[in-house]
Short mmCIF file of C-alpha atoms and ligand atoms in Angstrom, two decimals:
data_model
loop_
_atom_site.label_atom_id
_atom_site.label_comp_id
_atom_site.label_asym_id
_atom_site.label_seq_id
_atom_site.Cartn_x
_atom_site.Cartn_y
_atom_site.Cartn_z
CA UNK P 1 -122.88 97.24 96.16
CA UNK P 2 -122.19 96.19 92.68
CA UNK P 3 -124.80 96.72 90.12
CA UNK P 4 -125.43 94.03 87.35
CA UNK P 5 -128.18 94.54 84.10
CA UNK P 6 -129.90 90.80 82.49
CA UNK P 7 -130.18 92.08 78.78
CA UNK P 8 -132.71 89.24 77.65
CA UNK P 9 -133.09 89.53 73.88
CA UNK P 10 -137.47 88.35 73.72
CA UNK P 11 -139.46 87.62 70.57
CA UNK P 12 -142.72 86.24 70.78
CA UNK P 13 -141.82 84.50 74.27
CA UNK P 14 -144.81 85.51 76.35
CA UNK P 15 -145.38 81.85 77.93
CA UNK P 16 -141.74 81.46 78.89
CA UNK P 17 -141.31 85.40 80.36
CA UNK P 18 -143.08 84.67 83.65
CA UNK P 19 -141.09 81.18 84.34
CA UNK P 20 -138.13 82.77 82.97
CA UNK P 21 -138.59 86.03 86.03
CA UNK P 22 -139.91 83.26 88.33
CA UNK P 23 -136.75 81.32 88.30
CA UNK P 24 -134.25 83.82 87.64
CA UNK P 25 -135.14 85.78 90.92
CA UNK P 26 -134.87 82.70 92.90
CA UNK P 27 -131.21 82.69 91.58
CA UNK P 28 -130.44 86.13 92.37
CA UNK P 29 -132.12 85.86 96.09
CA UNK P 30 -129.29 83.49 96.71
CA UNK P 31 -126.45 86.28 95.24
CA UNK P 32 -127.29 89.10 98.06
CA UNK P 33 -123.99 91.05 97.25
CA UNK P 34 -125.26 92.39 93.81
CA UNK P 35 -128.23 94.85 92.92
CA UNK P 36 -129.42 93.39 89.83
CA UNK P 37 -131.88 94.78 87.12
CA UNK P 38 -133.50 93.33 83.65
CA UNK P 39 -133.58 95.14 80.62
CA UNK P 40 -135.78 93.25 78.23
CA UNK P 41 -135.97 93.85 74.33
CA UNK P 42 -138.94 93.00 72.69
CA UNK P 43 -137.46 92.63 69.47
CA UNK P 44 -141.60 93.36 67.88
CA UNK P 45 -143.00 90.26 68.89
CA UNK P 46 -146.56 89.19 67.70
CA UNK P 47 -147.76 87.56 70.17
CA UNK P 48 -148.27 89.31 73.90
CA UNK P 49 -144.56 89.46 75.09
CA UNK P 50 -144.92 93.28 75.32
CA UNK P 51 -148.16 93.33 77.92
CA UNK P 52 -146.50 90.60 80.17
CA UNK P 53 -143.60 92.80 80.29
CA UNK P 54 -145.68 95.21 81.07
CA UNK P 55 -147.15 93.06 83.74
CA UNK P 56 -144.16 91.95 85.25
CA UNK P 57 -142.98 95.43 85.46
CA UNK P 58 -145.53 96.37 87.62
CA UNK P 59 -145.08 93.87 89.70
CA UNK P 60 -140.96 93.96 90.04
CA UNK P 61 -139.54 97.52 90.15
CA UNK P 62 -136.59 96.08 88.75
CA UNK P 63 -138.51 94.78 85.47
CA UNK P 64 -137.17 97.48 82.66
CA UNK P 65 -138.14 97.18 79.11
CA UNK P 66 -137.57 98.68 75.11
CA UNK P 67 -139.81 97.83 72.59
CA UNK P 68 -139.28 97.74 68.93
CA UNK P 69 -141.35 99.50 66.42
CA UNK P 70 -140.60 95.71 64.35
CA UNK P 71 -138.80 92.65 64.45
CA UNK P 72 -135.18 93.90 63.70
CA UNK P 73 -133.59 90.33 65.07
CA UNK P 74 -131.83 89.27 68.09
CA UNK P 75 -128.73 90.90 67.32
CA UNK P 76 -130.30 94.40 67.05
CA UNK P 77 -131.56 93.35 70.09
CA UNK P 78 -128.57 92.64 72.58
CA UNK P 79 -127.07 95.92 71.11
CA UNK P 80 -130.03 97.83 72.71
CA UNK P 81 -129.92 96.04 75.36
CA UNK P 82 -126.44 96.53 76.12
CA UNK P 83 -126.55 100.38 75.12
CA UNK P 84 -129.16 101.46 77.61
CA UNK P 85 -127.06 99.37 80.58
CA UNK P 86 -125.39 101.10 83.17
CA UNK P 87 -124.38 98.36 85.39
CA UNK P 88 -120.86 97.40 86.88
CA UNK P 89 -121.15 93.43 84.66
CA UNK P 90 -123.77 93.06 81.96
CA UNK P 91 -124.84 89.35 81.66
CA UNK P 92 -126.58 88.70 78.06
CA UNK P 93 -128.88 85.48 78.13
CA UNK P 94 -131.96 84.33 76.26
CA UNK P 95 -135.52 84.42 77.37
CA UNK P 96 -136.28 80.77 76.96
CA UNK P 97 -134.79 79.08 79.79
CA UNK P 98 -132.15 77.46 77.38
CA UNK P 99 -129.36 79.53 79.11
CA UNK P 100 -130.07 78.45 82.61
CA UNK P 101 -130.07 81.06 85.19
CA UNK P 102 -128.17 79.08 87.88
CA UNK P 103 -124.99 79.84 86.18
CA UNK P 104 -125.03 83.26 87.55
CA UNK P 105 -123.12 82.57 90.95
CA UNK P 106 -119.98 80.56 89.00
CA UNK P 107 -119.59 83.82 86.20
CA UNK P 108 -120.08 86.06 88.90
CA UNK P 109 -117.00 83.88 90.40
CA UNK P 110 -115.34 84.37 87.02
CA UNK P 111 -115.49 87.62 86.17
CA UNK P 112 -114.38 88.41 90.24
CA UNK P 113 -110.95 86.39 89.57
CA UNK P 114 -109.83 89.79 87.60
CA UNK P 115 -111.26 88.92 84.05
CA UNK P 116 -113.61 91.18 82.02
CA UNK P 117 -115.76 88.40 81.06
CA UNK P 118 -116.99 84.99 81.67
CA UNK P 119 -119.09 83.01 79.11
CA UNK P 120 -120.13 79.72 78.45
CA UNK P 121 -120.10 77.53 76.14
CA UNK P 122 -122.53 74.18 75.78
CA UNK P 123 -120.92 70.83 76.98
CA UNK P 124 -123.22 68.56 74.46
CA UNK P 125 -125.52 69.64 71.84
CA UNK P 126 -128.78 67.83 73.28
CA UNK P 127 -132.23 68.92 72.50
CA UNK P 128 -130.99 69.78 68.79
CA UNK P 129 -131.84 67.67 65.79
CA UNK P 130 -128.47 66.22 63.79
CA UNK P 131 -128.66 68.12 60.94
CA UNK P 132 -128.95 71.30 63.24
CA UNK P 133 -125.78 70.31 65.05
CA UNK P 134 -123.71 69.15 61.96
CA UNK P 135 -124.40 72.94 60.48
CA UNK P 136 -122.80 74.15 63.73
CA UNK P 137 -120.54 71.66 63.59
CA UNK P 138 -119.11 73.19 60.49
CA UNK P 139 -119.89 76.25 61.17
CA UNK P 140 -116.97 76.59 64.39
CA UNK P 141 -114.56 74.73 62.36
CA UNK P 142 -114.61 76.95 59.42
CA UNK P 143 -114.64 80.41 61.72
CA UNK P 144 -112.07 79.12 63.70
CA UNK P 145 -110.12 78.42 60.80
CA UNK P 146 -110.50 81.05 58.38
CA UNK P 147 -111.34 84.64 60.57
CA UNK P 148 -109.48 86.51 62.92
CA UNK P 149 -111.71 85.50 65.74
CA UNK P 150 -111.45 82.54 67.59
CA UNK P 151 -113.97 80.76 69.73
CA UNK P 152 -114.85 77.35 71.50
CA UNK P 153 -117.40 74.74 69.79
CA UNK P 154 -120.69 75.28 71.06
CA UNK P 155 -119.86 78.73 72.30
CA UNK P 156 -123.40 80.95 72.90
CA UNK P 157 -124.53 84.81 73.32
CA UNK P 158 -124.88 84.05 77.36
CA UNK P 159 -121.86 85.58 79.11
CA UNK P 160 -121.45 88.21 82.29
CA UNK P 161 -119.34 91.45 80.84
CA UNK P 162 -117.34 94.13 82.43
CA UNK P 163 -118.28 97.46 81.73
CA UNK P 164 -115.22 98.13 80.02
CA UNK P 165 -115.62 95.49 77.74
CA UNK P 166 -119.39 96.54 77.04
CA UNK P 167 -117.91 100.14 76.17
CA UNK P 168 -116.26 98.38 73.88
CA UNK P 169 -118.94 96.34 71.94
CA UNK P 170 -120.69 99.49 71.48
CA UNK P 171 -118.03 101.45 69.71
CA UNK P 172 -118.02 98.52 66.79
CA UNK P 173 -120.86 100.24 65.18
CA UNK P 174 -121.49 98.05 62.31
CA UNK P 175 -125.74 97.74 61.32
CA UNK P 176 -124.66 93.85 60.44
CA UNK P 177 -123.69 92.86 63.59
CA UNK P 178 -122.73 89.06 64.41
CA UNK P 179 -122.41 89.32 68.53
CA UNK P 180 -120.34 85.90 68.75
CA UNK P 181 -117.78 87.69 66.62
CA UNK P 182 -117.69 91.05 68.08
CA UNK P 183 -117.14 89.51 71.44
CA UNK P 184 -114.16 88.01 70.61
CA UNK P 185 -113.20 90.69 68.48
CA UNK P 186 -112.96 93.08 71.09
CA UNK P 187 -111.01 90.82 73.09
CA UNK P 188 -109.95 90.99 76.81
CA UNK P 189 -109.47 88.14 79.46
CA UNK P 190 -112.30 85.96 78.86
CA UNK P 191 -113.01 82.80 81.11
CA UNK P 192 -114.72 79.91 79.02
CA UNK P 193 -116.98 77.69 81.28
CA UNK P 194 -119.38 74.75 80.56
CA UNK P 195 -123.03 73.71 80.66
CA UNK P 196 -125.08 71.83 79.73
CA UNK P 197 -127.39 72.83 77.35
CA UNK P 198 -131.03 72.70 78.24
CA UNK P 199 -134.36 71.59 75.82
CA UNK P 200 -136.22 74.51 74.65
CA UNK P 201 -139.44 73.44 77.19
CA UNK P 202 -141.71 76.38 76.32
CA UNK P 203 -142.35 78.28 73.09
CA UNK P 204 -140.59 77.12 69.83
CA UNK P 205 -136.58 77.99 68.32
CA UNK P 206 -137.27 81.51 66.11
CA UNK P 207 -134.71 79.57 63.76
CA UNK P 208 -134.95 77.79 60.72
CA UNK P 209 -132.47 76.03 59.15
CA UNK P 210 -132.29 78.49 56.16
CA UNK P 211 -131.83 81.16 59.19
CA UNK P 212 -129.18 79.44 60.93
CA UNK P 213 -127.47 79.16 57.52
CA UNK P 214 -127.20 82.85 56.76
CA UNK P 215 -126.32 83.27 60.07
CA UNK P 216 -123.01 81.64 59.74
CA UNK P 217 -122.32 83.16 56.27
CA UNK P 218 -122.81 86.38 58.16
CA UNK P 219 -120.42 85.28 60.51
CA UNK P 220 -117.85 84.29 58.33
CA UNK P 221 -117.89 87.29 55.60
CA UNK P 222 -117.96 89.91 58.64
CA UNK P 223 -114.96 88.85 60.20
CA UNK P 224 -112.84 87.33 56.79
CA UNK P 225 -112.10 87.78 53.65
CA UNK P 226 -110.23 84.59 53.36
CA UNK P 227 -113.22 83.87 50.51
CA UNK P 228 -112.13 86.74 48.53
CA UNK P 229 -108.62 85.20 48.49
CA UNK P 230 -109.55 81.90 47.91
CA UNK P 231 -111.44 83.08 44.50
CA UNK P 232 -108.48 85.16 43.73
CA UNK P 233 -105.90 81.97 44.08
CA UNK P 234 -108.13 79.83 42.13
CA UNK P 235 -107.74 82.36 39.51
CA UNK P 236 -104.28 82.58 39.26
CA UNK P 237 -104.03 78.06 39.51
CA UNK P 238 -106.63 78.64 36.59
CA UNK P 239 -104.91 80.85 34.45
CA UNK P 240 -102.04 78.96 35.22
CA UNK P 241 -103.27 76.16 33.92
CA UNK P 242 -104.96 77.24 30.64
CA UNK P 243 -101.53 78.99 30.07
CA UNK P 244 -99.82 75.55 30.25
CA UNK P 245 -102.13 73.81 27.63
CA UNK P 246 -102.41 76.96 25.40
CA UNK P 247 -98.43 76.41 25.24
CA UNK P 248 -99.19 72.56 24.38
CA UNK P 249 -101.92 73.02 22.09
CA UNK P 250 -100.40 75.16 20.37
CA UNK P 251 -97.06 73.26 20.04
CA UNK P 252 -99.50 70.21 18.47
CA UNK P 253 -100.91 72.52 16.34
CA UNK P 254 -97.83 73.13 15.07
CA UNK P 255 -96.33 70.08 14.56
CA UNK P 256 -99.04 67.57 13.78
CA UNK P 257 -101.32 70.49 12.31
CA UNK P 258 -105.27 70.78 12.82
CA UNK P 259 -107.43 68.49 15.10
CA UNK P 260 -110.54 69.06 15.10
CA UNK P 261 -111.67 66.81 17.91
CA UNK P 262 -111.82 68.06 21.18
CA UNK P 263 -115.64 68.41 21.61
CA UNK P 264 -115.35 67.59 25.15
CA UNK P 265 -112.59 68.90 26.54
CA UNK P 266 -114.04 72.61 25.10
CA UNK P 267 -117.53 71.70 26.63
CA UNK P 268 -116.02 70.76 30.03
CA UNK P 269 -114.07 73.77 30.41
CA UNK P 270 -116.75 76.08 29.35
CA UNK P 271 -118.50 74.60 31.99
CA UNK P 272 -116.10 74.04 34.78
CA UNK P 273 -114.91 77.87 33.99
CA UNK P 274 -118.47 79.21 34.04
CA UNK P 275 -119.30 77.33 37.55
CA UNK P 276 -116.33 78.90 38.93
CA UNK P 277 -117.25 82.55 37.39
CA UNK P 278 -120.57 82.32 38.99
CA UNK P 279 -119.57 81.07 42.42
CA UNK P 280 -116.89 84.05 42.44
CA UNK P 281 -118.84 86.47 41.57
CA UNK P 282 -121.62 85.36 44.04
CA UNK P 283 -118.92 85.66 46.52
CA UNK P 284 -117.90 88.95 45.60
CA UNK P 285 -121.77 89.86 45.52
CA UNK P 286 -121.98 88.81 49.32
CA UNK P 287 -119.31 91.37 50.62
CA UNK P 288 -120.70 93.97 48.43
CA UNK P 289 -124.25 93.37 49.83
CA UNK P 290 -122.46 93.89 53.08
CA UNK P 291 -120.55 97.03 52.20
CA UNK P 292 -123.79 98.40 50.59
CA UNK P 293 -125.79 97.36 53.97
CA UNK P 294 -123.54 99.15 55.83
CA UNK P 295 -122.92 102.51 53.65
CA UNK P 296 -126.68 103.60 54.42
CA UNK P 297 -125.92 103.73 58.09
CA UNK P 298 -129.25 102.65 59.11
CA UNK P 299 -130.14 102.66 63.05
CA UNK P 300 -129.76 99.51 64.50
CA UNK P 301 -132.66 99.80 65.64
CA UNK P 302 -135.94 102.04 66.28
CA UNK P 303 -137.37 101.52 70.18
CA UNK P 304 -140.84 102.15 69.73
CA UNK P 305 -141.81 102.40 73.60
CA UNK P 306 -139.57 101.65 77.18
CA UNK P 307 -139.87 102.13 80.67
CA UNK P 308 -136.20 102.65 81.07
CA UNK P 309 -135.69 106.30 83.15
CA UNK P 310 -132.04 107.59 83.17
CA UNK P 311 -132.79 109.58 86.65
CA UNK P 312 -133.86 106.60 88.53
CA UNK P 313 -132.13 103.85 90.45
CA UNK P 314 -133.82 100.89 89.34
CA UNK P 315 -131.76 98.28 90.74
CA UNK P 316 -132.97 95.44 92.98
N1 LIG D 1 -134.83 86.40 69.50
C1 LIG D 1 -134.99 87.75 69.24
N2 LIG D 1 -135.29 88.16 67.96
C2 LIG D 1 -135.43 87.27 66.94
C3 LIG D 1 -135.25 85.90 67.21
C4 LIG D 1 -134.95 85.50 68.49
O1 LIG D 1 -134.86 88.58 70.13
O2 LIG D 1 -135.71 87.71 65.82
C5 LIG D 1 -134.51 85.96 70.88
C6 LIG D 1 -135.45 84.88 71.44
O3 LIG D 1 -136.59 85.44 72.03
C7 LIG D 1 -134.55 84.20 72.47
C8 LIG D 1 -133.17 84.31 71.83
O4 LIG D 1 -133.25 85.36 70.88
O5 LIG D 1 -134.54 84.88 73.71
C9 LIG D 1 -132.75 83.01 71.18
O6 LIG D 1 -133.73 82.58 70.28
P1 LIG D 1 -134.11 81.05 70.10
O7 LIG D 1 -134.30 80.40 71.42
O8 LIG D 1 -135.25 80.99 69.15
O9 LIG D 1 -132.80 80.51 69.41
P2 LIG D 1 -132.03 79.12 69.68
O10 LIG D 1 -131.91 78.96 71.18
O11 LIG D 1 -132.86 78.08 69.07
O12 LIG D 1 -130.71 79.34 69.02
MG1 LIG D 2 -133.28 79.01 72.50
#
């Protein structure tokens, strides 16, 4: 029988953990041709998300666990997660319920029809405040447009993966990772199916705007540098331009002599100039941060206890 491992990303979710095991068995009960086994990462959450994993553990042999020594975020996450798997498909969902379970039979379906992964993709943004989906709104428009990877609006970190392609994920070994990228990155036959995206009934979003914000920025500088040619063209339309009315200045100069007006136009283009020095350089400063991020080769992260056991068969 084939295996499959539910790498559910957790942080401070210790009311939604029970309901989230509750109804996720009653999914897999109905899918008897796969073993399946959940490997949650308790990415340091405050609250008691550790002890009911604990709990749950002991009462489903199938219940695995890693626990961070601190909160490293939900990428760092997925990546242990998806390290310590050994299963035939990998599905990655969230703990909150948001990514409902009873998708499992259809991406089963969709990763059987000979591709290497099936993900989804939310049909309408419900249960998200405007300004929330206008900043995703942007957000797929501009990655789509400007990076190497492409991906569907509304496209989220709950898919069902092939082993191959999970080999795969691991080997991009960057500290800074941005999962929605790197799965596209990687490529392979990927099947794209809708659903509709659920409220958040339990618990509260771990993102604030400011979050989500840095998130995409993330996003975009890891897998662009379109910004770094953007500053680099306004330079040159710049220069050209300054070159153009040096010529004509000068040429006044010459003819009609000194004028000492211009008060404005110098102030302007001090101005204009110095806005666009200090939004290149901050650009600039973001894929240095990056570069310097990644040059200390940091763990991705540090598991501080698990009950994962490489000798035992802990499928269910
Ligand atoms: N999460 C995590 N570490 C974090 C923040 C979030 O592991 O630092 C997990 C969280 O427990 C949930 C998933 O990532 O399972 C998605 O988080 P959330 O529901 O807050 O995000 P949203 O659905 O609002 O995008
Ligand atoms: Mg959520």
């Amino acid at each position: 029988m084939k295996t499959i491992d539910i790498v559910v990303p957790c942080y401070n979710e210790e009311e939604v953990l029970p309901y989230f095991v509750k109804e996720t068995n009653e999914v897999i009960a109905t899918i008897p041709d796969y073993r399946f086994r959940y490997i949650f990462v308790d990415d340091g959450s405050k609250d008691k998300t550790l002890s009911v994993l604990k709990t749950l553990a002991s009462r489903f042999s199938n219940v695995k666990y890693i626990s961070f020594s601190r909160n490293f975020g939900k990428e760092s996450a997925m990546y242990a997660g998806l390290k310590n798997c050994t299963a035939d498909y990998v599905i990655v969902m969230d703990a909150d319920l948001q990514h409902p379970p009873k998708m499992f039979p259809q991406m089963i379906e969709g990763i059987e029809e000979g591709n290497d992964c099936c993900a989804l993709y939310r049909a309408k943004q419900t249960g998200e405040s405007k300004i929330r989906q206008l900043v995703s709104k942007v957000f797929f428009s501009f990655q789509n447009n400007i990076s190497d990877v492409k991906m569907p609006e509304g496209a989220v970190d709950y898919r069902i993966m092939s082993r191959k392609m999970v080999n795969a994920i691991l080997e991009l070994s960057e500290v800074q990772r941005f999962s929605k990228g790197i799965f596209c990155w990687v490529g392979f036959k990927t099947k794209w199916i809708e659903y509709q995206n659920v409220e958040r009934t339990v618990g509260t979003t771990k993102w604030s705007l400011w979050g989500l914000f840095k998130y995409a920025l993330d996003g975009i500088t890891a897998f662009s540098v379109t910004p770094l040619r953007v500053i680099a063209g306004m330079g040159f339309v710049i220069s050209l331009l300054a070159f153009i009315y040096i010529i004509i200045t000068l040429v006044q100069t010459l003819i009609f002599g000194i004028d000492v007006e211009g008060y404005v136009t110098t102030l302007c283009s001090v101005l204009f100039l110095g806005g666009i020095i200090e939004l290149s350089v901050g650009i600039l400063g973001e894929y240095i941060g990056r570069i310097y991020n990644e040059t200390k080769h940091r763990p991705i992260y540090i598991a501080a206890e698990t009950n994962l056991d490489e000798e035992e068969d802990e499928f269910d």
